Coordinates of C-alpha atoms in Angstrom, one line a residue:
M1 CA 7.2 12.6 -29.8
K2 CA 8.9 9.3 -30.6
S3 CA 11.6 10.0 -28.0
A4 CA 9.0 10.8 -25.3
T5 CA 7.1 7.6 -26.1
R6 CA 10.3 5.6 -25.9
N7 CA 11.1 7.1 -22.6
Y8 CA 7.7 6.3 -21.1
I9 CA 7.9 2.7 -22.4
L10 CA 11.5 2.2 -21.1
L11 CA 10.6 3.6 -17.7
L12 CA 7.4 1.6 -17.4
A13 CA 9.1 -1.7 -18.5
G14 CA 12.2 -1.1 -16.4
C15 CA 10.2 -0.4 -13.2
V16 CA 8.0 -3.4 -13.8
L17 CA 11.0 -5.7 -14.2
F18 CA 12.7 -4.1 -11.2
H19 CA 9.8 -4.5 -8.9
L20 CA 9.0 -8.0 -10.1
A21 CA 12.3 -9.4 -8.7
G22 CA 11.6 -11.7 -5.8
T23 CA 7.8 -11.4 -5.8
W24 CA 7.4 -15.1 -6.6
S25 CA 9.8 -16.5 -4.0
L26 CA 8.8 -14.7 -0.8
P27 CA 5.7 -16.1 1.0
L28 CA 2.9 -13.6 1.9
I29 CA 3.7 -11.8 5.1
D30 CA 1.1 -11.8 7.9
R31 CA -1.2 -10.2 8.5
D32 CA -2.2 -7.9 5.7
E33 CA -1.0 -9.6 2.6
P34 CA -2.8 -13.0 3.2
R35 CA -5.9 -11.1 4.1
F36 CA -6.0 -9.2 0.8
A37 CA -5.0 -12.3 -1.2
E38 CA -7.6 -14.6 0.4
A39 CA -10.4 -12.0 0.3
T40 CA -9.8 -11.8 -3.5
R41 CA -10.0 -15.5 -3.9
E42 CA -13.3 -15.7 -1.9
M43 CA -14.6 -12.8 -4.0
I44 CA -14.0 -14.9 -7.2
E45 CA -15.4 -18.0 -5.6
R46 CA -18.6 -16.2 -4.6
S47 CA -18.7 -14.2 -7.9
D48 CA -19.4 -11.3 -5.5
Y49 CA -17.3 -8.2 -6.4
V50 CA -19.1 -5.8 -4.0
V51 CA -18.7 -7.2 -0.5
P52 CA -15.3 -8.7 0.4
Y53 CA -15.1 -11.8 2.7
F54 CA -12.1 -13.3 4.5
N55 CA -12.5 -16.9 5.9
N56 CA -16.2 -16.7 5.2
Q57 CA -16.6 -13.5 7.3
F58 CA -17.2 -10.0 6.1
R59 CA -14.0 -8.0 5.6
F60 CA -14.8 -4.3 6.0
D61 CA -11.2 -3.1 6.4
K62 CA -10.7 -1.7 2.9
P63 CA -12.8 -0.7 -0.1
P64 CA -12.6 -3.1 -3.1
F65 CA -10.3 -1.7 -5.7
T66 CA -7.2 -3.7 -4.7
Y67 CA -9.4 -6.9 -4.7
W68 CA -10.6 -6.1 -8.2
A69 CA -7.0 -5.6 -9.4
Q70 CA -5.9 -8.9 -7.7
A71 CA -8.9 -10.7 -9.2
A72 CA -7.8 -9.6 -12.7
S73 CA -4.2 -10.8 -11.9
Y74 CA -5.6 -14.2 -10.7
R75 CA -7.4 -14.7 -14.0
I76 CA -4.0 -14.4 -15.8
F77 CA -1.5 -16.0 -13.4
G78 CA -3.7 -18.2 -11.2
E79 CA -4.2 -17.9 -7.4
N80 CA -0.7 -17.7 -6.0
D81 CA 1.7 -15.3 -4.2
F82 CA 3.1 -13.8 -7.4
A83 CA -0.4 -13.0 -8.7
A84 CA -1.4 -11.4 -5.4
R85 CA 1.6 -9.0 -5.6
F86 CA 1.6 -8.3 -9.3
P87 CA -1.0 -5.4 -9.2
S88 CA 1.2 -3.5 -6.7
V89 CA 4.1 -3.9 -9.1
I90 CA 2.0 -2.4 -11.9
A91 CA 0.8 0.4 -9.6
A92 CA 4.3 1.3 -8.5
A93 CA 5.5 1.5 -12.1
L94 CA 2.6 3.7 -13.1
V95 CA 3.4 6.0 -10.2
A96 CA 7.0 6.4 -11.6
V97 CA 5.6 7.1 -15.0
S98 CA 3.2 9.7 -13.5
I99 CA 6.1 11.4 -11.6
F100 CA 8.1 11.4 -14.8
A101 CA 5.4 13.1 -16.8
W102 CA 4.7 15.6 -14.1
G103 CA 8.5 16.3 -13.8
M104 CA 8.7 17.0 -17.5
R105 CA 6.2 19.7 -17.1
I106 CA 7.8 21.4 -14.1
G107 CA 11.5 20.9 -14.8
G108 CA 12.3 19.1 -18.0
D109 CA 14.1 15.8 -18.8
R110 CA 16.6 15.7 -15.9
V111 CA 14.1 16.6 -13.2
A112 CA 11.7 14.0 -14.6
W113 CA 14.2 11.2 -14.7
W114 CA 15.7 12.0 -11.3
A115 CA 12.3 12.2 -9.6
A116 CA 11.2 8.9 -11.1
I117 CA 14.4 7.2 -10.1
I118 CA 14.4 8.7 -6.6
F119 CA 10.9 7.4 -5.9
T120 CA 11.5 4.0 -7.4
L121 CA 14.7 3.4 -5.5
S122 CA 13.4 4.6 -2.1
L123 CA 13.4 1.8 0.5
Q124 CA 9.7 2.1 1.3
T125 CA 8.7 2.0 -2.4
F126 CA 10.9 -1.1 -2.9
I127 CA 9.0 -2.8 0.0
H128 CA 5.4 -1.8 -0.9
A129 CA 5.8 -2.3 -4.6
K130 CA 6.2 -6.0 -3.8
A131 CA 3.4 -6.1 -1.2
A132 CA -0.1 -7.5 -1.8
V133 CA -1.8 -4.6 -0.2
A134 CA -3.6 -1.4 -1.2
D135 CA -0.9 1.2 -0.6
M136 CA 0.6 1.5 -4.0
W137 CA -2.8 2.0 -5.7
L138 CA -3.6 4.7 -3.1
V139 CA -0.2 6.4 -4.0
L140 CA -0.9 6.2 -7.7
F141 CA -4.4 7.8 -7.5
M142 CA -3.3 10.5 -5.0
T143 CA -0.3 11.3 -7.2
L144 CA -2.5 11.8 -10.2
A145 CA -4.9 14.0 -8.1
F146 CA -1.9 16.1 -6.8
W147 CA -0.7 16.5 -10.4
A148 CA -4.1 17.3 -11.8
G149 CA -4.6 19.8 -9.0
H150 CA -1.3 21.5 -9.9
E151 CA -2.4 21.7 -13.6
L152 CA -5.8 23.2 -12.7
L153 CA -4.2 25.8 -10.5
G154 CA -2.5 26.9 -13.7
S155 CA -1.2 30.5 -13.9
G156 CA -1.1 30.9 -10.2
L157 CA 1.9 28.6 -10.1
A158 CA 5.3 29.4 -11.5
D159 CA 6.5 27.2 -14.4
S160 CA 2.9 26.6 -15.5
P161 CA 1.4 28.1 -18.7
D162 CA -0.3 31.4 -18.2
R163 CA -3.6 30.1 -19.5
K164 CA -4.8 26.7 -20.5
S165 CA -7.5 26.0 -23.1
K166 CA -10.9 25.1 -21.9
I167 CA -10.4 21.6 -23.3
E168 CA -7.2 21.0 -21.4
N169 CA -8.7 22.4 -18.2
R170 CA -11.6 20.0 -18.7
K171 CA -9.2 17.1 -19.1
W172 CA -7.4 17.9 -15.8
W173 CA -10.7 18.5 -14.1
W174 CA -11.8 14.9 -15.0
I175 CA -8.5 13.4 -13.9
F176 CA -8.6 15.3 -10.6
Y177 CA -12.0 14.1 -9.5
V178 CA -11.9 10.6 -11.0
S179 CA -8.5 10.1 -9.3
L180 CA -9.9 11.2 -6.0
A181 CA -12.8 8.7 -6.4
F182 CA -10.5 5.8 -7.1
A183 CA -8.2 6.9 -4.3
F184 CA -11.2 6.4 -2.0
L185 CA -11.9 3.0 -3.6
A186 CA -8.3 2.0 -2.9
K187 CA -8.1 2.9 0.8
G188 CA -10.9 5.1 1.9
P189 CA -11.3 8.8 2.8
I190 CA -7.5 9.3 3.2
G191 CA -7.4 9.4 -0.6
W192 CA -9.0 12.8 -0.5
I193 CA -6.0 14.5 1.0
P194 CA -5.1 16.3 -2.3
L195 CA -8.1 18.5 -1.9
L196 CA -6.3 20.2 1.0
P197 CA -3.2 21.6 -0.7
V198 CA -5.4 22.7 -3.6
G199 CA -7.7 24.5 -1.2
L200 CA -4.9 26.2 0.7
T201 CA -3.2 27.3 -2.5
I202 CA -6.4 28.9 -3.7
L203 CA -6.9 30.5 -0.3
F204 CA -3.4 32.0 -0.1
L205 CA -2.9 33.1 -3.7
R206 CA -6.4 34.5 -4.1
E207 CA -6.1 34.7 -7.9
P208 CA -9.4 35.6 -9.6
G209 CA -10.9 32.6 -11.4
M210 CA -8.6 30.0 -9.9
A211 CA -11.3 28.4 -7.8
S212 CA -13.8 28.3 -10.7
R213 CA -11.5 26.0 -12.7
F214 CA -12.2 23.3 -10.1
A215 CA -16.0 23.6 -10.2
F216 CA -16.0 22.0 -6.7
A217 CA -19.7 21.4 -6.5
R218 CA -19.9 19.4 -9.7
G219 CA -16.6 17.8 -9.2
I220 CA -17.3 16.5 -5.7
L221 CA -20.7 15.3 -6.9
L222 CA -19.0 13.3 -9.7
M223 CA -16.5 11.9 -7.2
L224 CA -19.3 10.8 -4.9
V225 CA -21.3 9.3 -7.7
I226 CA -18.4 7.1 -8.8
V227 CA -17.8 6.0 -5.2
S228 CA -21.5 5.4 -4.7
L229 CA -21.7 2.9 -7.6
W230 CA -19.9 0.5 -5.2
A231 CA -20.7 2.0 -1.8
V232 CA -24.5 2.1 -2.0
P233 CA -24.9 -1.6 -2.9
A234 CA -22.3 -2.5 -0.3
L235 CA -24.1 -0.5 2.4
I236 CA -27.5 -1.9 1.5
R237 CA -26.3 -5.5 1.5
T238 CA -24.5 -5.2 4.8
H239 CA -27.2 -3.1 6.4
G240 CA -24.8 -0.2 7.0
E241 CA -22.1 -2.3 8.6
F242 CA -19.6 -1.4 5.9
F243 CA -19.8 2.2 7.0
R244 CA -19.9 1.5 10.7
V245 CA -16.8 -0.8 10.6
G246 CA -15.0 0.4 7.5
I247 CA -15.2 4.1 8.2
M248 CA -16.0 4.5 11.9
H249 CA -13.8 1.7 13.1
H250 CA -10.9 1.6 10.6
V251 CA -10.7 5.3 9.9
V252 CA -12.1 7.2 12.9
E253 CA -10.9 4.9 15.6
R254 CA -7.6 4.4 13.9
S255 CA -7.2 8.2 14.2
I256 CA -8.1 8.5 17.9
S257 CA -6.7 5.2 19.2
T258 CA -4.1 2.6 18.3
M259 CA -5.0 -0.6 16.3
E260 CA -3.1 -3.9 16.5
G261 CA -0.5 -2.3 18.8
H262 CA 0.7 0.3 16.2
G263 CA 1.2 3.3 18.4
S264 CA 0.2 4.1 22.0
N265 CA -3.0 5.1 23.8
S266 CA -1.3 6.9 26.6
L267 CA -1.0 10.7 26.3
G268 CA 2.6 10.7 27.2
M269 CA 3.6 8.1 24.6
Y270 CA 1.4 9.8 22.0
L271 CA 3.3 13.1 22.6
L272 CA 6.6 11.2 22.5
L273 CA 5.6 9.6 19.1
L274 CA 4.6 12.9 17.5
P275 CA 8.0 13.1 15.7
F276 CA 7.7 9.5 14.5
Y277 CA 7.4 10.2 10.8
F278 CA 10.0 12.9 10.8
V279 CA 12.4 10.3 12.1
T280 CA 11.3 7.2 10.2
V281 CA 11.4 9.1 6.9
F282 CA 15.2 8.8 7.1
L283 CA 14.8 5.0 6.8
S284 CA 11.7 4.9 4.6
F285 CA 13.1 7.4 2.0
F286 CA 16.7 5.9 2.2
P287 CA 19.1 6.5 0.5
W288 CA 17.7 9.9 -0.7
S289 CA 17.0 10.9 2.9
I290 CA 20.7 11.8 3.2
K291 CA 19.8 14.9 1.1
V292 CA 16.7 15.9 3.0
P293 CA 18.5 18.1 5.5
W294 CA 20.3 19.8 2.6
L295 CA 17.0 20.3 0.8
V296 CA 15.3 21.8 3.8
R297 CA 18.2 24.2 4.4
S298 CA 18.3 25.1 0.7
L299 CA 14.6 25.8 0.5
W300 CA 14.7 27.9 3.6
R301 CA 17.6 30.0 2.4
K302 CA 15.9 30.5 -1.0
R303 CA 12.7 31.5 0.8
E304 CA 14.6 34.1 2.8
A305 CA 16.4 35.4 -0.3
G306 CA 13.0 35.8 -2.1
I307 CA 11.5 37.7 0.9
A308 CA 14.6 40.0 1.1
D309 CA 14.6 40.6 -2.7
P310 CA 11.2 40.3 -4.5
G311 CA 13.1 40.4 -7.8
Y312 CA 15.0 37.2 -6.9
N313 CA 14.0 34.9 -9.7
G314 CA 16.3 32.3 -11.2
K315 CA 17.0 29.8 -8.5
G316 CA 14.7 30.5 -5.6
R317 CA 11.6 28.9 -4.2
D318 CA 8.6 29.3 -6.5
Q319 CA 4.9 28.5 -6.1
V320 CA 5.5 25.0 -7.5
D321 CA 7.9 24.3 -4.7
N322 CA 5.3 25.7 -2.2
Y323 CA 2.6 23.4 -3.7
L324 CA 4.8 20.4 -3.3
I325 CA 5.9 21.4 0.2
G326 CA 2.3 21.9 1.1
G327 CA 1.3 18.5 -0.1
I328 CA 4.2 16.8 1.7
A329 CA 3.5 18.8 5.0
I330 CA -0.2 18.0 5.0
V331 CA 0.4 14.2 4.6
F332 CA 3.0 14.2 7.4
V333 CA 0.9 16.4 9.7
I334 CA -2.2 14.3 9.3
F335 CA -0.5 11.0 10.0
T336 CA 1.5 12.6 12.8
L337 CA -1.8 13.5 14.6
V338 CA -3.3 10.0 13.9
K339 CA -2.7 7.7 16.9
T340 CA -2.2 4.5 14.9
K341 CA 1.3 4.7 13.3
L342 CA 3.1 2.7 10.7
P343 CA 6.2 3.9 8.7
H344 CA 4.5 3.4 5.3
Y345 CA 1.5 5.7 6.1
T346 CA 3.4 8.7 4.7
L347 CA 4.2 6.9 1.4
P348 CA 1.7 9.2 -0.6
A349 CA 4.1 12.1 0.1
F350 CA 7.1 10.4 -1.5
P351 CA 6.2 11.3 -5.2
L352 CA 6.0 15.0 -4.1
L353 CA 9.2 14.7 -2.1
A354 CA 11.0 13.0 -5.1
L355 CA 9.9 15.9 -7.4
L356 CA 10.9 18.5 -4.9
L357 CA 14.3 17.0 -4.3
A358 CA 14.9 16.5 -8.1
R359 CA 14.0 20.1 -8.9
H360 CA 16.8 21.4 -6.7
W361 CA 19.4 18.6 -6.6
S362 CA 19.4 18.1 -10.4
R363 CA 21.1 21.4 -10.9
Q364 CA 24.3 19.9 -9.4
Q365 CA 26.1 16.8 -8.3
V366 CA 25.1 14.6 -11.3
T367 CA 27.9 12.2 -10.8
R368 CA 27.1 11.7 -7.1
F369 CA 23.4 11.1 -7.9
M370 CA 24.2 8.5 -10.5
G371 CA 26.6 6.7 -8.1
I372 CA 24.0 6.5 -5.4
A373 CA 21.3 5.4 -7.9
I374 CA 23.4 2.6 -9.4
A375 CA 24.6 1.4 -6.0
M376 CA 21.1 1.3 -4.5
A377 CA 19.6 -0.4 -7.5
L378 CA 22.3 -3.2 -7.4
I379 CA 21.8 -3.6 -3.6
L380 CA 18.0 -3.9 -4.0
V381 CA 18.1 -6.3 -6.9
V382 CA 20.5 -8.6 -5.2
T383 CA 18.4 -8.4 -2.0
A384 CA 15.3 -9.2 -4.0
F385 CA 16.8 -12.3 -5.6
V386 CA 18.9 -13.6 -2.6
M387 CA 16.8 -12.9 0.5
P388 CA 13.4 -14.4 -0.3
P389 CA 14.5 -18.0 -1.0
S390 CA 16.8 -18.0 2.0
I391 CA 14.1 -17.0 4.5
A392 CA 11.0 -18.6 2.9
R393 CA 11.2 -21.7 5.1
S394 CA 11.1 -19.5 8.2
F395 CA 7.5 -18.5 7.5
P396 CA 5.5 -21.0 9.6
A397 CA 2.3 -21.3 7.7
Y398 CA 4.1 -21.6 4.3
A399 CA 6.6 -24.2 5.6
L400 CA 3.9 -26.3 7.2
F401 CA 1.9 -26.2 4.1
L402 CA 4.8 -27.4 2.0
E403 CA 5.4 -30.3 4.4
S404 CA 1.8 -31.5 4.4
R405 CA 0.3 -30.5 1.0
D406 CA 0.6 -33.9 -0.5
S407 CA -1.7 -35.3 2.2
L408 CA -4.4 -32.6 1.9
R409 CA -7.7 -33.2 0.1
P410 CA -10.3 -30.7 -1.0
E411 CA -13.1 -32.2 1.2
M412 CA -11.1 -31.8 4.5
E413 CA -12.1 -29.5 7.3
F414 CA -9.4 -27.7 9.3
G415 CA -9.0 -25.6 12.4
A416 CA -6.2 -23.9 14.4
V417 CA -5.4 -23.5 18.1
E418 CA -3.7 -20.4 19.4
Y419 CA -2.2 -19.6 15.9
N420 CA -4.9 -18.1 13.8
E421 CA -2.8 -16.0 11.4
P422 CA -4.3 -15.2 8.0
S423 CA -1.5 -17.0 6.2
L424 CA -3.0 -20.3 7.3
V425 CA -6.2 -19.6 5.5
W426 CA -4.4 -18.4 2.4
Y427 CA -2.1 -21.4 2.0
F428 CA -4.3 -24.2 3.1
R429 CA -7.3 -23.1 1.3
S430 CA -5.4 -23.5 -1.9
R431 CA -5.9 -27.3 -1.4
V432 CA -8.9 -27.4 1.0
K433 CA -12.3 -25.9 0.0
G434 CA -13.6 -25.4 3.5
F435 CA -12.8 -22.5 5.8
M436 CA -10.5 -22.4 8.9
T437 CA -12.3 -23.0 12.2
P438 CA -10.7 -21.1 15.2
L439 CA -10.4 -23.6 18.1
N440 CA -9.1 -23.6 21.6
K441 CA -7.7 -26.3 23.9
R442 CA -11.1 -27.4 25.1
N443 CA -12.7 -28.1 21.7
A444 CA -9.8 -29.1 19.6
A445 CA -10.2 -32.8 20.4
D446 CA -14.0 -32.7 19.8
F447 CA -13.3 -31.1 16.4
M448 CA -11.0 -34.0 15.4
S449 CA -13.4 -36.7 16.7
K450 CA -16.1 -35.7 14.2
E451 CA -16.6 -37.8 11.1
G452 CA -14.7 -37.0 7.9
P453 CA -11.1 -36.2 7.0
R454 CA -9.8 -33.1 8.9
F455 CA -6.7 -31.6 10.4
V456 CA -5.8 -29.1 13.1
I457 CA -2.8 -26.8 13.4
L458 CA -1.5 -26.1 16.9
P459 CA 1.6 -25.2 18.9
T460 CA 3.9 -28.3 19.0
T461 CA 3.9 -28.1 22.8
L462 CA 0.2 -28.9 22.9
T463 CA 0.2 -31.9 20.6
E464 CA 0.8 -34.6 23.2
T465 CA -1.5 -32.8 25.7
L466 CA -4.5 -32.6 23.4
F467 CA -3.9 -35.8 21.3
P468 CA -1.9 -38.2 23.5
N469 CA -3.4 -41.4 22.1
R470 CA -4.1 -40.5 18.5
P471 CA -4.6 -43.5 16.1
Q472 CA -1.6 -44.7 14.1
T473 CA -3.4 -43.8 10.9
W474 CA -3.2 -40.1 11.8
K475 CA -0.3 -38.1 10.4
T476 CA 1.7 -35.3 12.0
F477 CA 3.8 -32.6 10.4
S478 CA 5.9 -30.1 12.3
T479 CA 7.9 -27.0 11.5
Q480 CA 9.6 -24.1 13.2
G481 CA 9.6 -20.5 12.1
F482 CA 9.2 -16.8 13.0
N483 CA 5.9 -15.1 13.2
L484 CA 6.6 -11.6 11.9
A485 CA 3.2 -10.3 13.0
R486 CA 3.9 -11.0 16.6
G487 CA 7.7 -10.8 16.5
K488 CA 8.4 -14.2 18.0
R489 CA 9.5 -17.7 17.1
V490 CA 6.9 -20.4 16.8
D491 CA 6.8 -24.2 16.7
L492 CA 3.8 -25.6 14.9
T493 CA 2.4 -29.1 14.3
L494 CA -0.3 -30.2 12.0
V495 CA -2.3 -33.3 13.2
L496 CA -4.2 -34.9 10.3
K497 CA -6.9 -37.5 10.3
P498 CA -7.1 -39.0 6.8
E499 CA -10.6 -40.5 7.1

């Protein structure tokens, strides 16, 4: 028991320290990170933890769990980039601990350690464990639900106890449905994916009593009650808009059309992009993706051997493998069919993929595994410490804020012309209490002519055109950078009227 507790503490602490590296020195990246960070700040300002806002407008994109986690972080560390990212660090570390605990039950010490290390040192995990977004919380709750589903399936899966006590089954039942509820609160209905491999396993194995352990009617009711504690007040206060926009637009429309240019609406390009995740996994799951072809061949050969010889037992595919494969396949197939595509969408499959790879690879090539793990850890740590400070000044909003922050006052109003990225709201509202006003070439001058101190941010090329004869008391600050959201260089100027 002492050894197990020590292992969990070491793994949790090590993952937290590993993922913390660089989180304080890299500016928030447009567009999602500043949106989450700013929405949380406005949630605290309003003392409203039900309906999120961004720049004084409803933000229906995601349910509130990530904002709640960031709000707790802000209370401890203040409202800054590090505090916005800290919850994702904790979530990623908890995912590794969950993988470790699950691995102990299906393979022992080596499988547990290997699976946790594989997940932690995957490139996509490294990126999203440092991102102020909802994905790592989704991965955590989906992993817990996958694990609890496996435990409830019980004797139908190899390497599981023949029978579990009613108390233990009840424990896993609660974990399963509560995890599904919080997965929804993290990122919406996609968090309910673990229901599918569970249902398919029950359907194919047809073991008497297996379905009854899930008590689906009571469990789904519990899950919906937990979600409704937030959803019902949110729907009432927004007159149903949270459902119309949050579910119908950001879930349904994301499935049948592209959003923000991530994918293609043409049938030809859609068909061409069908293998997207089966290709990008080799980058997202790097460096372990080098073993994926071997894993696929190995599992296929073992399946064929098992079919040819029903008595084949020691090293073949078992039902645990099939459960993991089913979960991985369902995640990949669902997001393959969805039109909007981003490489990190399949991240919830990575814990299952890490466990599957560890179960088979851990029987051999220990030295090679350790070499890859140590090399990747060193590369990622060096990258985390060296890269953020070297590129921070290339983030336009952050650089312009640093240039002008000593001249900013809380009572100022501000607007932006042709550059309305969320990072402007996040950084400048740390000094200015008002909200950003979107402007255009026609009304920018009128905005600056109003009484009171104010400033406007615009492309440098428009400065002399819109403000050719500005008073000498006005100040200007300029910067150059790269807009990652649009993939192009920008030159920005801030024109400030002190009084």
